[in-house]
mmCIF file of C-alpha atoms in Angstrom:
data_model
loop_
_atom_site.group_PDB
_atom_site.id
_atom_site.type_symbol
_atom_site.label_atom_id
_atom_site.label_comp_id
_atom_site.label_asym_id
_atom_site.label_seq_id
_atom_site.Cartn_x
_atom_site.Cartn_y
_atom_site.Cartn_z
ATOM 1 C CA MET A 1 -5.872 -77.789 -62.100
ATOM 2 C CA ALA A 2 -7.398 -76.064 -65.147
ATOM 3 C CA ALA A 3 -10.090 -78.757 -65.345
ATOM 4 C CA PHE A 4 -10.937 -78.198 -61.693
ATOM 5 C CA LEU A 5 -11.324 -74.422 -62.166
ATOM 6 C CA ARG A 6 -13.372 -74.979 -65.303
ATOM 7 C CA SER A 7 -15.740 -77.380 -63.544
ATOM 8 C CA ALA A 8 -15.996 -75.031 -60.565
ATOM 9 C CA ALA A 9 -16.850 -72.146 -62.860
ATOM 10 C CA HIS A 10 -19.517 -74.193 -64.638
ATOM 11 C CA GLY A 11 -20.877 -75.310 -61.293
ATOM 12 C CA GLY A 12 -21.070 -71.723 -60.106
ATOM 13 C CA VAL A 13 -23.051 -70.756 -63.177
ATOM 14 C CA ARG A 14 -25.408 -73.699 -62.741
ATOM 15 C CA THR A 15 -26.159 -72.883 -59.118
ATOM 16 C CA GLY A 16 -26.652 -69.220 -59.850
ATOM 17 C CA ARG A 17 -23.769 -68.094 -57.520
ATOM 18 C CA PRO A 18 -20.842 -66.280 -59.177
ATOM 19 C CA PHE A 19 -17.341 -67.664 -58.653
ATOM 20 C CA ALA A 20 -14.705 -65.329 -57.145
ATOM 21 C CA THR A 21 -11.065 -65.935 -56.346
ATOM 22 C CA ALA A 22 -9.050 -64.808 -53.306
ATOM 23 C CA ALA A 23 -7.748 -61.841 -55.267
ATOM 24 C CA ALA A 24 -10.978 -60.001 -54.459
ATOM 25 C CA LEU A 25 -9.907 -59.854 -50.802
ATOM 26 C CA CYS A 26 -6.744 -57.877 -51.633
ATOM 27 C CA ARG A 27 -8.387 -54.619 -52.646
ATOM 28 C CA ARG A 28 -6.450 -51.487 -51.747
ATOM 29 C CA VAL A 29 -8.255 -49.274 -49.260
ATOM 30 C CA ALA A 30 -8.143 -45.550 -49.929
ATOM 31 C CA PRO A 31 -5.777 -43.677 -47.558
ATOM 32 C CA LEU A 32 -7.256 -41.603 -44.753
ATOM 33 C CA GLY A 33 -5.485 -38.475 -45.980
ATOM 34 C CA PRO A 34 -2.861 -37.160 -48.384
ATOM 35 C CA MET A 35 0.181 -39.376 -48.802
ATOM 36 C CA PRO A 36 3.661 -37.975 -48.097
ATOM 37 C CA ASN A 37 5.500 -36.403 -51.056
ATOM 38 C CA LYS A 38 2.317 -36.462 -53.103
ATOM 39 C CA ASP A 39 2.978 -32.972 -54.440
ATOM 40 C CA VAL A 40 6.480 -33.888 -55.670
ATOM 41 C CA ASP A 41 6.796 -34.147 -59.473
ATOM 42 C CA VAL A 42 9.049 -37.177 -59.888
ATOM 43 C CA SER A 43 9.064 -36.824 -63.695
ATOM 44 C CA ASN A 44 11.298 -33.762 -63.482
ATOM 45 C CA LEU A 45 13.544 -33.950 -60.445
ATOM 46 C CA GLU A 46 15.951 -31.318 -61.717
ATOM 47 C CA ARG A 47 13.410 -28.553 -61.153
ATOM 48 C CA LEU A 48 13.046 -29.382 -57.436
ATOM 49 C CA GLU A 49 14.459 -26.887 -54.964
ATOM 50 C CA LYS A 50 17.873 -27.863 -53.583
ATOM 51 C CA TYR A 51 18.661 -27.681 -49.878
ATOM 52 C CA ARG A 52 22.229 -26.439 -50.531
ATOM 53 C CA SER A 53 23.316 -27.199 -46.943
ATOM 54 C CA PHE A 54 22.633 -29.748 -44.227
ATOM 55 C CA THR A 55 21.608 -26.999 -41.787
ATOM 56 C CA ARG A 56 18.815 -25.848 -44.055
ATOM 57 C CA TYR A 57 17.700 -29.430 -44.654
ATOM 58 C CA PHE A 58 17.666 -30.155 -40.917
ATOM 59 C CA ARG A 59 15.679 -26.982 -40.194
ATOM 60 C CA LEU A 60 13.039 -27.836 -42.802
ATOM 61 C CA ALA A 61 12.871 -31.451 -41.612
ATOM 62 C CA GLU A 62 12.281 -30.306 -38.025
ATOM 63 C CA LYS A 63 9.541 -27.949 -39.234
ATOM 64 C CA GLU A 64 7.812 -30.730 -41.164
ATOM 65 C CA SER A 65 8.049 -33.155 -38.249
ATOM 66 C CA ARG A 66 6.051 -30.780 -36.013
ATOM 67 C CA LYS A 67 3.099 -30.636 -38.405
ATOM 68 C CA PRO A 68 0.140 -32.861 -37.512
ATOM 69 C CA ARG A 69 -0.177 -36.013 -39.617
ATOM 70 C CA TRP A 70 -2.995 -38.475 -40.028
ATOM 71 C CA TRP A 71 -0.651 -41.443 -39.777
ATOM 72 C CA LYS A 72 1.475 -42.692 -36.890
ATOM 73 C CA THR A 73 5.218 -43.098 -37.060
ATOM 74 C CA TYR A 74 7.066 -46.186 -35.878
ATOM 75 C CA ARG A 75 8.100 -44.403 -32.686
ATOM 76 C CA GLN A 76 4.515 -43.405 -31.951
ATOM 77 C CA HIS A 77 3.408 -47.031 -32.370
ATOM 78 C CA THR A 78 6.158 -48.546 -30.223
ATOM 79 C CA ALA A 79 6.437 -45.821 -27.553
ATOM 80 C CA PRO A 80 3.180 -43.843 -27.355
ATOM 81 C CA ARG A 81 3.119 -40.711 -25.275
ATOM 82 C CA PRO A 82 1.882 -41.212 -21.703
ATOM 83 C CA GLU A 83 -1.366 -39.641 -20.678
ATOM 84 C CA PRO A 84 -1.002 -36.201 -19.058
ATOM 85 C CA LYS A 85 -0.895 -36.404 -15.261
ATOM 86 C CA THR A 86 -2.862 -34.226 -12.885
ATOM 87 C CA ASP A 87 -0.714 -31.444 -11.428
ATOM 88 C CA ILE A 88 -1.581 -30.787 -7.764
ATOM 89 C CA SER A 89 1.388 -28.534 -6.953
ATOM 90 C CA LEU A 90 1.306 -24.978 -5.678
ATOM 91 C CA PRO A 91 0.681 -22.356 -8.387
ATOM 92 C CA ARG A 92 3.756 -20.399 -9.435
ATOM 93 C CA ASP A 93 3.656 -16.781 -10.514
ATOM 94 C CA LYS A 94 4.804 -16.475 -14.141
ATOM 95 C CA LEU A 95 5.885 -12.886 -13.583
ATOM 96 C CA LEU A 96 8.442 -14.057 -11.032
ATOM 97 C CA GLN A 97 9.718 -16.663 -13.475
ATOM 98 C CA ALA A 98 10.224 -14.024 -16.192
ATOM 99 C CA LYS A 99 11.987 -11.813 -13.657
ATOM 100 C CA GLU A 100 14.363 -14.667 -12.743
ATOM 101 C CA VAL A 101 15.259 -15.233 -16.393
ATOM 102 C CA LYS A 102 15.948 -11.529 -16.835
ATOM 103 C CA GLU A 103 18.199 -11.442 -13.773
ATOM 104 C CA ARG A 104 20.084 -14.545 -14.930
ATOM 105 C CA LYS A 105 20.799 -12.980 -18.327
ATOM 106 C CA LYS A 106 22.047 -9.867 -16.571
ATOM 107 C CA ILE A 107 24.447 -11.904 -14.420
ATOM 108 C CA LEU A 108 25.755 -13.815 -17.454
ATOM 109 C CA ARG A 109 26.350 -10.533 -19.258
ATOM 110 C CA GLU A 110 28.306 -9.149 -16.306
ATOM 111 C CA ASN A 111 30.398 -12.330 -15.987
ATOM 112 C CA ARG A 112 31.407 -12.180 -19.648
ATOM 113 C CA GLN A 113 32.648 -8.616 -19.166
ATOM 114 C CA ASN A 114 34.644 -9.465 -16.017
ATOM 115 C CA ALA A 115 38.280 -9.837 -17.108
ATOM 116 C CA GLU A 116 39.517 -11.018 -13.685
ATOM 117 C CA MET A 117 36.973 -13.840 -13.560
ATOM 118 C CA GLU A 118 37.887 -14.910 -17.085
ATOM 119 C CA ARG A 119 41.591 -14.985 -16.189
ATOM 120 C CA ALA A 120 40.982 -16.966 -12.963
ATOM 121 C CA ALA A 121 38.854 -19.490 -14.849
ATOM 122 C CA ARG A 122 41.518 -19.888 -17.521
ATOM 123 C CA LEU A 123 44.232 -20.464 -14.877
ATOM 124 C CA LEU A 124 41.965 -22.829 -12.861
ATOM 125 C CA ASN A 125 42.161 -20.538 -9.813
ATOM 126 C CA MET A 126 38.536 -19.397 -9.614
ATOM 127 C CA LEU A 127 36.697 -20.350 -6.410
ATOM 128 C CA ILE A 128 33.022 -21.188 -6.799
ATOM 129 C CA PRO A 129 30.770 -20.486 -3.755
ATOM 130 C CA LEU A 130 28.943 -23.810 -3.527
ATOM 131 C CA ASP A 131 26.482 -22.563 -0.894
ATOM 132 C CA GLU A 132 25.315 -19.792 -3.194
ATOM 133 C CA VAL A 133 25.111 -22.213 -6.117
ATOM 134 C CA ARG A 134 22.948 -24.623 -4.115
ATOM 135 C CA ALA A 135 20.697 -21.794 -2.923
ATOM 136 C CA GLU A 136 20.250 -20.648 -6.514
ATOM 137 C CA TRP A 137 19.599 -24.231 -7.632
ATOM 138 C CA GLU A 138 16.894 -24.643 -4.981
ATOM 139 C CA LYS A 139 15.070 -21.602 -6.341
ATOM 140 C CA THR A 140 15.394 -22.285 -10.092
ATOM 141 C CA SER A 141 15.834 -25.773 -11.538
ATOM 142 C CA GLY A 142 16.056 -27.731 -8.272
ATOM 143 C CA PRO A 143 12.295 -28.357 -7.855
ATOM 144 C CA PHE A 144 12.080 -29.850 -11.355
ATOM 145 C CA HIS A 145 15.075 -32.123 -10.678
ATOM 146 C CA LYS A 146 13.477 -33.331 -7.435
ATOM 147 C CA GLN A 147 10.223 -34.004 -9.236
ATOM 148 C CA ARG A 148 11.950 -36.150 -11.868
ATOM 149 C CA VAL A 149 13.846 -38.130 -9.222
ATOM 150 C CA ALA A 150 10.658 -38.739 -7.231
ATOM 151 C CA GLU A 151 8.822 -39.813 -10.364
ATOM 152 C CA HIS A 152 11.669 -42.186 -11.253
ATOM 153 C CA CYS A 153 11.462 -43.751 -7.766
ATOM 154 C CA GLY A 154 7.670 -44.191 -8.007
ATOM 155 C CA VAL A 155 6.774 -41.746 -5.230
ATOM 156 C CA PHE A 156 3.851 -40.122 -7.059
ATOM 157 C CA ARG A 157 2.663 -43.445 -8.439
ATOM 158 C CA ASP A 158 2.382 -45.077 -4.998
ATOM 159 C CA LEU A 159 1.238 -42.103 -2.918
ATOM 160 C CA PHE A 160 -0.997 -40.045 -5.212
ATOM 161 C CA LYS A 161 -2.171 -42.664 -7.751
ATOM 162 C CA GLY A 162 -0.271 -41.014 -10.594
ATOM 163 C CA ALA A 163 -0.877 -37.343 -9.796
ATOM 164 C CA THR A 164 2.291 -35.269 -9.555
ATOM 165 C CA PHE A 165 3.469 -32.022 -8.004
ATOM 166 C CA THR A 166 6.539 -29.793 -8.132
ATOM 167 C CA PRO A 167 8.166 -29.329 -4.680
ATOM 168 C CA TRP A 168 8.565 -25.555 -4.736
ATOM 169 C CA VAL A 169 9.362 -25.395 -0.995
ATOM 170 C CA SER A 170 12.836 -26.643 -0.114
ATOM 171 C CA LEU A 171 12.562 -29.201 2.722
ATOM 172 C CA THR A 172 15.691 -29.782 4.849
ATOM 173 C CA VAL A 173 15.651 -32.914 7.041
ATOM 174 C CA GLU A 174 18.585 -33.924 9.258
ATOM 175 C CA TYR A 175 18.957 -36.709 11.832
ATOM 176 C CA SER A 176 21.250 -35.826 14.727
ATOM 177 C CA GLN A 177 23.559 -38.487 16.204
ATOM 178 C CA ASP A 178 25.210 -38.870 19.610
ATOM 179 C CA ASP A 179 28.575 -37.659 18.320
ATOM 180 C CA GLU A 180 27.024 -34.390 17.076
ATOM 181 C CA HIS A 181 27.113 -35.775 13.536
ATOM 182 C CA LEU A 182 24.182 -34.943 11.242
ATOM 183 C CA VAL A 183 22.742 -37.402 8.738
ATOM 184 C CA PRO A 184 20.880 -35.457 6.015
ATOM 185 C CA VAL A 185 17.920 -36.693 4.002
ATOM 186 C CA TYR A 186 18.065 -35.794 0.333
ATOM 187 C CA TYR A 187 16.170 -37.531 -2.448
ATOM 188 C CA GLY A 188 16.793 -41.265 -2.221
ATOM 189 C CA ASN A 189 20.013 -41.482 -0.197
ATOM 190 C CA VAL A 190 20.545 -44.396 2.211
ATOM 191 C CA VAL A 191 19.923 -43.882 5.946
ATOM 192 C CA THR A 192 20.173 -46.788 8.382
ATOM 193 C CA PRO A 193 17.384 -47.476 10.933
ATOM 194 C CA SER A 194 19.789 -46.841 13.828
ATOM 195 C CA GLU A 195 20.571 -43.369 12.412
ATOM 196 C CA ALA A 196 16.833 -42.575 12.111
ATOM 197 C CA ALA A 197 15.912 -43.776 15.597
ATOM 198 C CA SER A 198 14.895 -40.321 16.870
ATOM 199 C CA PRO A 199 12.769 -37.568 15.265
ATOM 200 C CA PRO A 200 14.732 -35.439 12.802
ATOM 201 C CA ALA A 201 15.189 -31.688 12.650
ATOM 202 C CA VAL A 202 13.031 -30.288 9.843
ATOM 203 C CA CYS A 203 13.517 -26.823 8.372
ATOM 204 C CA TYR A 204 11.875 -24.947 5.495
ATOM 205 C CA GLU A 205 11.115 -21.380 4.471
ATOM 206 C CA ALA A 206 7.653 -20.201 5.513
ATOM 207 C CA ASP A 207 5.830 -16.902 5.661
ATOM 208 C CA LYS A 208 4.659 -15.534 8.967
ATOM 209 C CA GLY A 209 1.132 -16.668 9.763
ATOM 210 C CA SER A 210 1.159 -19.634 7.352
ATOM 211 C CA LEU A 211 0.114 -23.142 8.417
ATOM 212 C CA TRP A 212 1.734 -26.425 7.365
ATOM 213 C CA THR A 213 1.395 -30.200 7.727
ATOM 214 C CA LEU A 214 4.362 -32.607 7.903
ATOM 215 C CA LEU A 215 3.981 -36.292 7.084
ATOM 216 C CA LEU A 216 6.355 -39.295 7.126
ATOM 217 C CA THR A 217 5.137 -42.522 5.552
ATOM 218 C CA ASN A 218 6.503 -45.865 4.357
ATOM 219 C CA PRO A 219 4.739 -47.253 1.244
ATOM 220 C CA ASP A 220 6.885 -50.423 1.091
ATOM 221 C CA GLY A 221 6.728 -51.907 4.582
ATOM 222 C CA HIS A 222 3.155 -53.063 5.173
ATOM 223 C CA LEU A 223 3.174 -56.699 6.301
ATOM 224 C CA ARG A 224 -0.367 -57.615 5.244
ATOM 225 C CA GLN A 225 -1.729 -55.206 2.605
ATOM 226 C CA ALA A 226 0.431 -54.483 -0.416
ATOM 227 C CA ASP A 227 -1.369 -51.207 -1.285
ATOM 228 C CA SER A 228 -1.291 -49.736 2.227
ATOM 229 C CA GLU A 229 1.344 -47.739 4.087
ATOM 230 C CA TYR A 230 2.603 -47.333 7.621
ATOM 231 C CA LEU A 231 2.350 -43.854 9.131
ATOM 232 C CA HIS A 232 5.534 -42.960 11.031
ATOM 233 C CA TRP A 233 4.964 -39.294 11.855
ATOM 234 C CA LEU A 234 2.217 -36.697 11.386
ATOM 235 C CA VAL A 235 2.305 -33.099 12.636
ATOM 236 C CA THR A 236 -0.450 -30.690 11.568
ATOM 237 C CA ASN A 237 -1.340 -26.987 11.884
ATOM 238 C CA ILE A 238 2.324 -25.997 12.163
ATOM 239 C CA PRO A 239 2.663 -22.194 12.488
ATOM 240 C CA GLY A 240 5.434 -21.125 10.116
ATOM 241 C CA ASN A 241 8.416 -23.482 10.361
ATOM 242 C CA ASP A 242 8.151 -24.188 14.112
ATOM 243 C CA ILE A 243 7.537 -27.951 14.175
ATOM 244 C CA LYS A 244 7.334 -28.108 17.976
ATOM 245 C CA SER A 245 4.402 -25.689 18.030
ATOM 246 C CA GLY A 246 2.314 -27.883 15.710
ATOM 247 C CA LYS A 247 -0.262 -30.488 16.711
ATOM 248 C CA GLU A 248 1.329 -33.963 16.742
ATOM 249 C CA ILE A 249 -1.440 -36.237 15.466
ATOM 250 C CA CYS A 250 0.793 -39.333 15.419
ATOM 251 C CA HIS A 251 4.098 -39.485 17.294
ATOM 252 C CA TYR A 252 7.346 -40.513 15.621
ATOM 253 C CA LEU A 253 8.035 -44.223 15.114
ATOM 254 C CA PRO A 254 11.532 -45.389 14.033
ATOM 255 C CA PRO A 255 11.860 -47.252 10.716
ATOM 256 C CA PHE A 256 11.456 -51.030 10.924
ATOM 257 C CA PRO A 257 12.078 -52.611 7.501
ATOM 258 C CA ALA A 258 11.749 -56.362 7.963
ATOM 259 C CA MET A 259 14.727 -58.598 7.300
ATOM 260 C CA GLY A 260 14.853 -59.867 3.732
ATOM 261 C CA THR A 261 12.529 -57.223 2.229
ATOM 262 C CA GLY A 262 15.271 -55.036 0.771
ATOM 263 C CA TYR A 263 15.237 -51.252 0.717
ATOM 264 C CA HIS A 264 12.162 -49.312 1.841
ATOM 265 C CA ARG A 265 11.285 -45.730 0.901
ATOM 266 C CA PHE A 266 10.543 -43.349 3.778
ATOM 267 C CA ILE A 267 8.965 -40.202 2.368
ATOM 268 C CA PHE A 268 8.603 -36.790 4.014
ATOM 269 C CA LEU A 269 5.742 -34.716 2.600
ATOM 270 C CA LEU A 270 5.095 -31.076 3.411
ATOM 271 C CA PHE A 271 1.606 -29.650 2.798
ATOM 272 C CA LYS A 272 0.701 -25.981 2.868
ATOM 273 C CA GLN A 273 -2.652 -25.276 4.513
ATOM 274 C CA ASP A 274 -4.990 -22.503 3.453
ATOM 275 C CA CYS A 275 -6.617 -22.369 6.877
ATOM 276 C CA PRO A 276 -6.684 -24.305 10.175
ATOM 277 C CA ILE A 277 -7.939 -27.863 9.579
ATOM 278 C CA ASP A 278 -9.702 -30.211 11.976
ATOM 279 C CA PHE A 279 -7.740 -33.490 11.983
ATOM 280 C CA SER A 280 -9.690 -35.110 14.814
ATOM 281 C CA GLU A 281 -10.539 -38.135 12.656
ATOM 282 C CA ASP A 282 -6.838 -38.840 12.050
ATOM 283 C CA VAL A 283 -5.660 -38.636 15.663
ATOM 284 C CA ARG A 284 -3.795 -41.698 17.000
ATOM 285 C CA PRO A 285 -3.486 -42.543 20.704
ATOM 286 C CA VAL A 286 -0.274 -41.851 22.618
ATOM 287 C CA PRO A 287 1.672 -44.087 22.569
ATOM 288 C CA CYS A 288 0.610 -45.724 19.293
ATOM 289 C CA HIS A 289 2.523 -48.984 18.807
ATOM 290 C CA SER A 290 -0.190 -50.873 16.936
ATOM 291 C CA LEU A 291 0.527 -51.586 13.288
ATOM 292 C CA LYS A 292 -3.197 -51.803 12.620
ATOM 293 C CA MET A 293 -3.677 -48.225 13.824
ATOM 294 C CA ARG A 294 -0.572 -47.135 11.923
ATOM 295 C CA THR A 295 -2.032 -48.355 8.623
ATOM 296 C CA PHE A 296 -2.370 -45.311 6.407
ATOM 297 C CA SER A 297 -3.132 -44.108 2.879
ATOM 298 C CA THR A 298 -1.656 -40.817 1.699
ATOM 299 C CA PHE A 299 -4.064 -40.687 -1.232
ATOM 300 C CA ASP A 300 -7.141 -40.973 1.000
ATOM 301 C CA PHE A 301 -5.671 -38.481 3.487
ATOM 302 C CA TYR A 302 -5.086 -35.925 0.746
ATOM 303 C CA ARG A 303 -8.474 -36.478 -0.894
ATOM 304 C CA LYS A 304 -10.127 -35.840 2.456
ATOM 305 C CA HIS A 305 -8.419 -32.456 2.931
ATOM 306 C CA GLU A 306 -7.521 -31.458 -0.641
ATOM 307 C CA ASP A 307 -9.713 -28.344 -0.516
ATOM 308 C CA ALA A 308 -7.667 -26.845 2.323
ATOM 309 C CA MET A 309 -4.065 -28.009 1.727
ATOM 310 C CA THR A 310 -1.627 -28.497 -1.155
ATOM 311 C CA PRO A 311 1.625 -30.535 -1.328
ATOM 312 C CA ALA A 312 4.612 -28.202 -1.407
ATOM 313 C CA GLY A 313 7.769 -30.030 -0.193
ATOM 314 C CA LEU A 314 9.333 -33.445 -0.609
ATOM 315 C CA ALA A 315 12.308 -35.442 0.715
ATOM 316 C CA PHE A 316 12.836 -39.187 1.054
ATOM 317 C CA PHE A 317 15.467 -41.743 1.972
ATOM 318 C CA GLN A 318 15.978 -45.483 1.538
ATOM 319 C CA CYS A 319 16.406 -47.848 4.460
ATOM 320 C CA GLN A 320 17.019 -51.562 4.984
ATOM 321 C CA TRP A 321 17.252 -53.885 7.974
ATOM 322 C CA ASP A 322 19.909 -53.603 10.649
ATOM 323 C CA SER A 323 20.176 -54.801 14.252
ATOM 324 C CA SER A 324 18.135 -51.893 15.661
ATOM 325 C CA VAL A 325 15.010 -53.139 13.858
ATOM 326 C CA THR A 326 14.900 -56.175 16.161
ATOM 327 C CA TRP A 327 14.648 -53.874 19.187
ATOM 328 C CA VAL A 328 11.787 -51.926 17.559
ATOM 329 C CA PHE A 329 9.773 -55.101 16.932
ATOM 330 C CA HIS A 330 10.410 -56.592 20.386
ATOM 331 C CA GLN A 331 10.298 -53.515 22.628
ATOM 332 C CA LEU A 332 8.039 -51.000 20.858
ATOM 333 C CA LEU A 333 5.713 -53.079 18.699
ATOM 334 C CA ASN A 334 5.726 -56.023 21.172
ATOM 335 C CA MET A 335 5.677 -58.696 18.476
ATOM 336 C CA ARG A 336 7.890 -61.337 16.972
ATOM 337 C CA GLU A 337 10.204 -60.077 14.287
ATOM 338 C CA PRO A 338 9.208 -61.322 10.810
ATOM 339 C CA VAL A 339 12.046 -62.663 8.691
ATOM 340 C CA PHE A 340 11.729 -63.135 4.938
ATOM 341 C CA GLU A 341 14.180 -65.431 3.207
ATOM 342 C CA PHE A 342 14.479 -66.657 -0.333
ATOM 343 C CA VAL A 343 14.095 -70.432 -0.503
ATOM 344 C CA ARG A 344 16.248 -71.630 -3.357
ATOM 345 C CA PRO A 345 14.939 -74.629 -5.274
ATOM 346 C CA PRO A 346 17.248 -77.648 -5.543
ATOM 347 C CA VAL A 347 19.714 -77.652 -8.398
ATOM 348 C CA TYR A 348 18.263 -79.440 -11.395
ATOM 349 C CA HIS A 349 20.213 -82.301 -12.925
ATOM 350 C CA PRO A 350 19.024 -84.258 -15.962
ATOM 351 C CA PRO A 351 18.496 -88.014 -15.602
ATOM 352 C CA GLN A 352 21.722 -89.931 -15.197
ATOM 353 C CA VAL A 353 23.141 -91.565 -18.310
ATOM 354 C CA LYS A 354 24.744 -94.972 -17.999
ATOM 355 C CA PHE A 355 27.569 -94.198 -20.445
ATOM 356 C CA PRO A 356 28.086 -90.425 -20.378
ATOM 357 C CA ARG A 357 30.130 -88.910 -23.139
ATOM 358 C CA HIS A 358 31.822 -85.494 -23.223
ATOM 359 C CA GLN A 359 31.063 -84.950 -19.529
ATOM 360 C CA PRO A 360 33.423 -83.695 -16.775
ATOM 361 C CA LEU A 361 35.125 -86.153 -14.405
ATOM 362 C CA ARG A 362 32.842 -85.058 -11.536
ATOM 363 C CA TYR A 363 29.758 -86.138 -13.450
ATOM 364 C CA LEU A 364 28.934 -88.980 -11.026
ATOM 365 C CA ASP A 365 29.163 -86.675 -7.987
ATOM 366 C CA ARG A 366 25.886 -85.055 -9.034
ATOM 367 C CA TYR A 367 24.014 -88.300 -8.427
ATOM 368 C CA ARG A 368 25.570 -89.478 -5.139
ATOM 369 C CA ASP A 369 23.114 -90.449 -2.394
ATOM 370 C CA THR A 370 25.181 -88.821 0.348
ATOM 371 C CA LYS A 371 26.812 -85.416 0.696
ATOM 372 C CA GLU A 372 30.109 -86.866 1.838
ATOM 373 C CA PRO A 373 33.122 -85.107 0.267
ATOM 374 C CA THR A 374 34.952 -86.950 -2.438
ATOM 375 C CA TYR A 375 38.682 -87.097 -2.751
ATOM 376 C CA GLY A 376 40.944 -87.523 -5.692
ATOM 377 C CA ILE A 377 41.951 -85.660 -8.799
ATOM 378 C CA TYR A 378 38.924 -84.331 -10.684
#
C-alpha cells in the first residue's frame, strides 16, 4: 500500500498535477451564525449563574425558545408550520371582543363572592341552565370550535380550495318528521336520507333589511367528476331570516348517496350579502332533476360574487345510503341506481408442497378442485 501511494505521488509530480486525498473533501464549513452556548465559559463553570429553581429555569427556557434562530430544530424539520390560509370570514369588531372579556371577568368575580352558589356546588345541588350556556357558547368560543371541526372534516379544503372562515352567525337547521319529531343538523352528525327527504327549517339571527344566501351542496357524491359537487338547494336574496321570501334559484333535492360509497357530507353555507345580487346565470329550471345541471362548484360560485357576499354561517351532516335513495334515483332522477361494491381478490395460497411439514390438518382443503364440504375431525 505504501509503495502504491509513493508511486502515485511520484506520478503526480511527473504529470504536473498535485496529488490530494479524500480528506480534502471533509472541510468544515463555517456556521451561518453564532453557535448555541458560545458565550458560556466552560473553563470556569462555578461562576455561572444558578437557576435555583425549576420554575425559573422553565421561564428562561421558554423565553429563549421564542427568540429567532438561524438554525431549524428537529420539530421544525419533521413538522413544518403550514402556510397561512386566507381568511374570508366576516370582520369582527375588536371593541366588542374586549367588552365581552370584561363582562366575563365581572361575572366570574360575582360568582366567587356568591356564598349560596359555592355551597350548592359543593353539595352537588347546583342547577346549570344549559340553554343559557349554549347561547353564551354560540357568541364566544362556539364559532372557533365550529371552524376547527369543519377544518378537520375537510370542508374548507374541498369547498374553498384551502381558504377558511369563522362562522360568526349561528345557523340552526332542523328536519321535521311525520311524528312531529325534529332531526337537528349540527357539525358532522349522522342524518339518514329518509329523514332529510323534505326541505328543513332554517333559522339564524339577522338584522332588519339585511340580505342573505343559503346553499346546500354535496362535495362527495358526484358520479363522474371527482372535483365537482351536486347542488341540492340554493335560495338567494333572503330578506332577514325569512327563507320563504327569498328567491329559490334551485329547488330542494333529497340526498342520494349511492350504495357502497360510504358517508357523504352535506354542507349548509350561509352568505351575507352587501346588496341585492343578480343570480340569473345560476338559475336552474323547475323542476331540475338532471344531474348534469345540478353539477356545481362552491369555489367558482363564491369567486363570481365575492365582492358582494361573505360566508357567515355553517352547518353540515353526514349521510349514507338507505332504501329511500332507490326511490330518488328511480322516481326523481329517472335513472338506474348505481351500486358500488368492493370486489375482493381470491385468497392467495402458496404452491402446494408434496410433503408439507408443520402445517394444519386442513392443509389439503386449500387445494381442492371443488367447493364441496369436507367431513371429519380436523
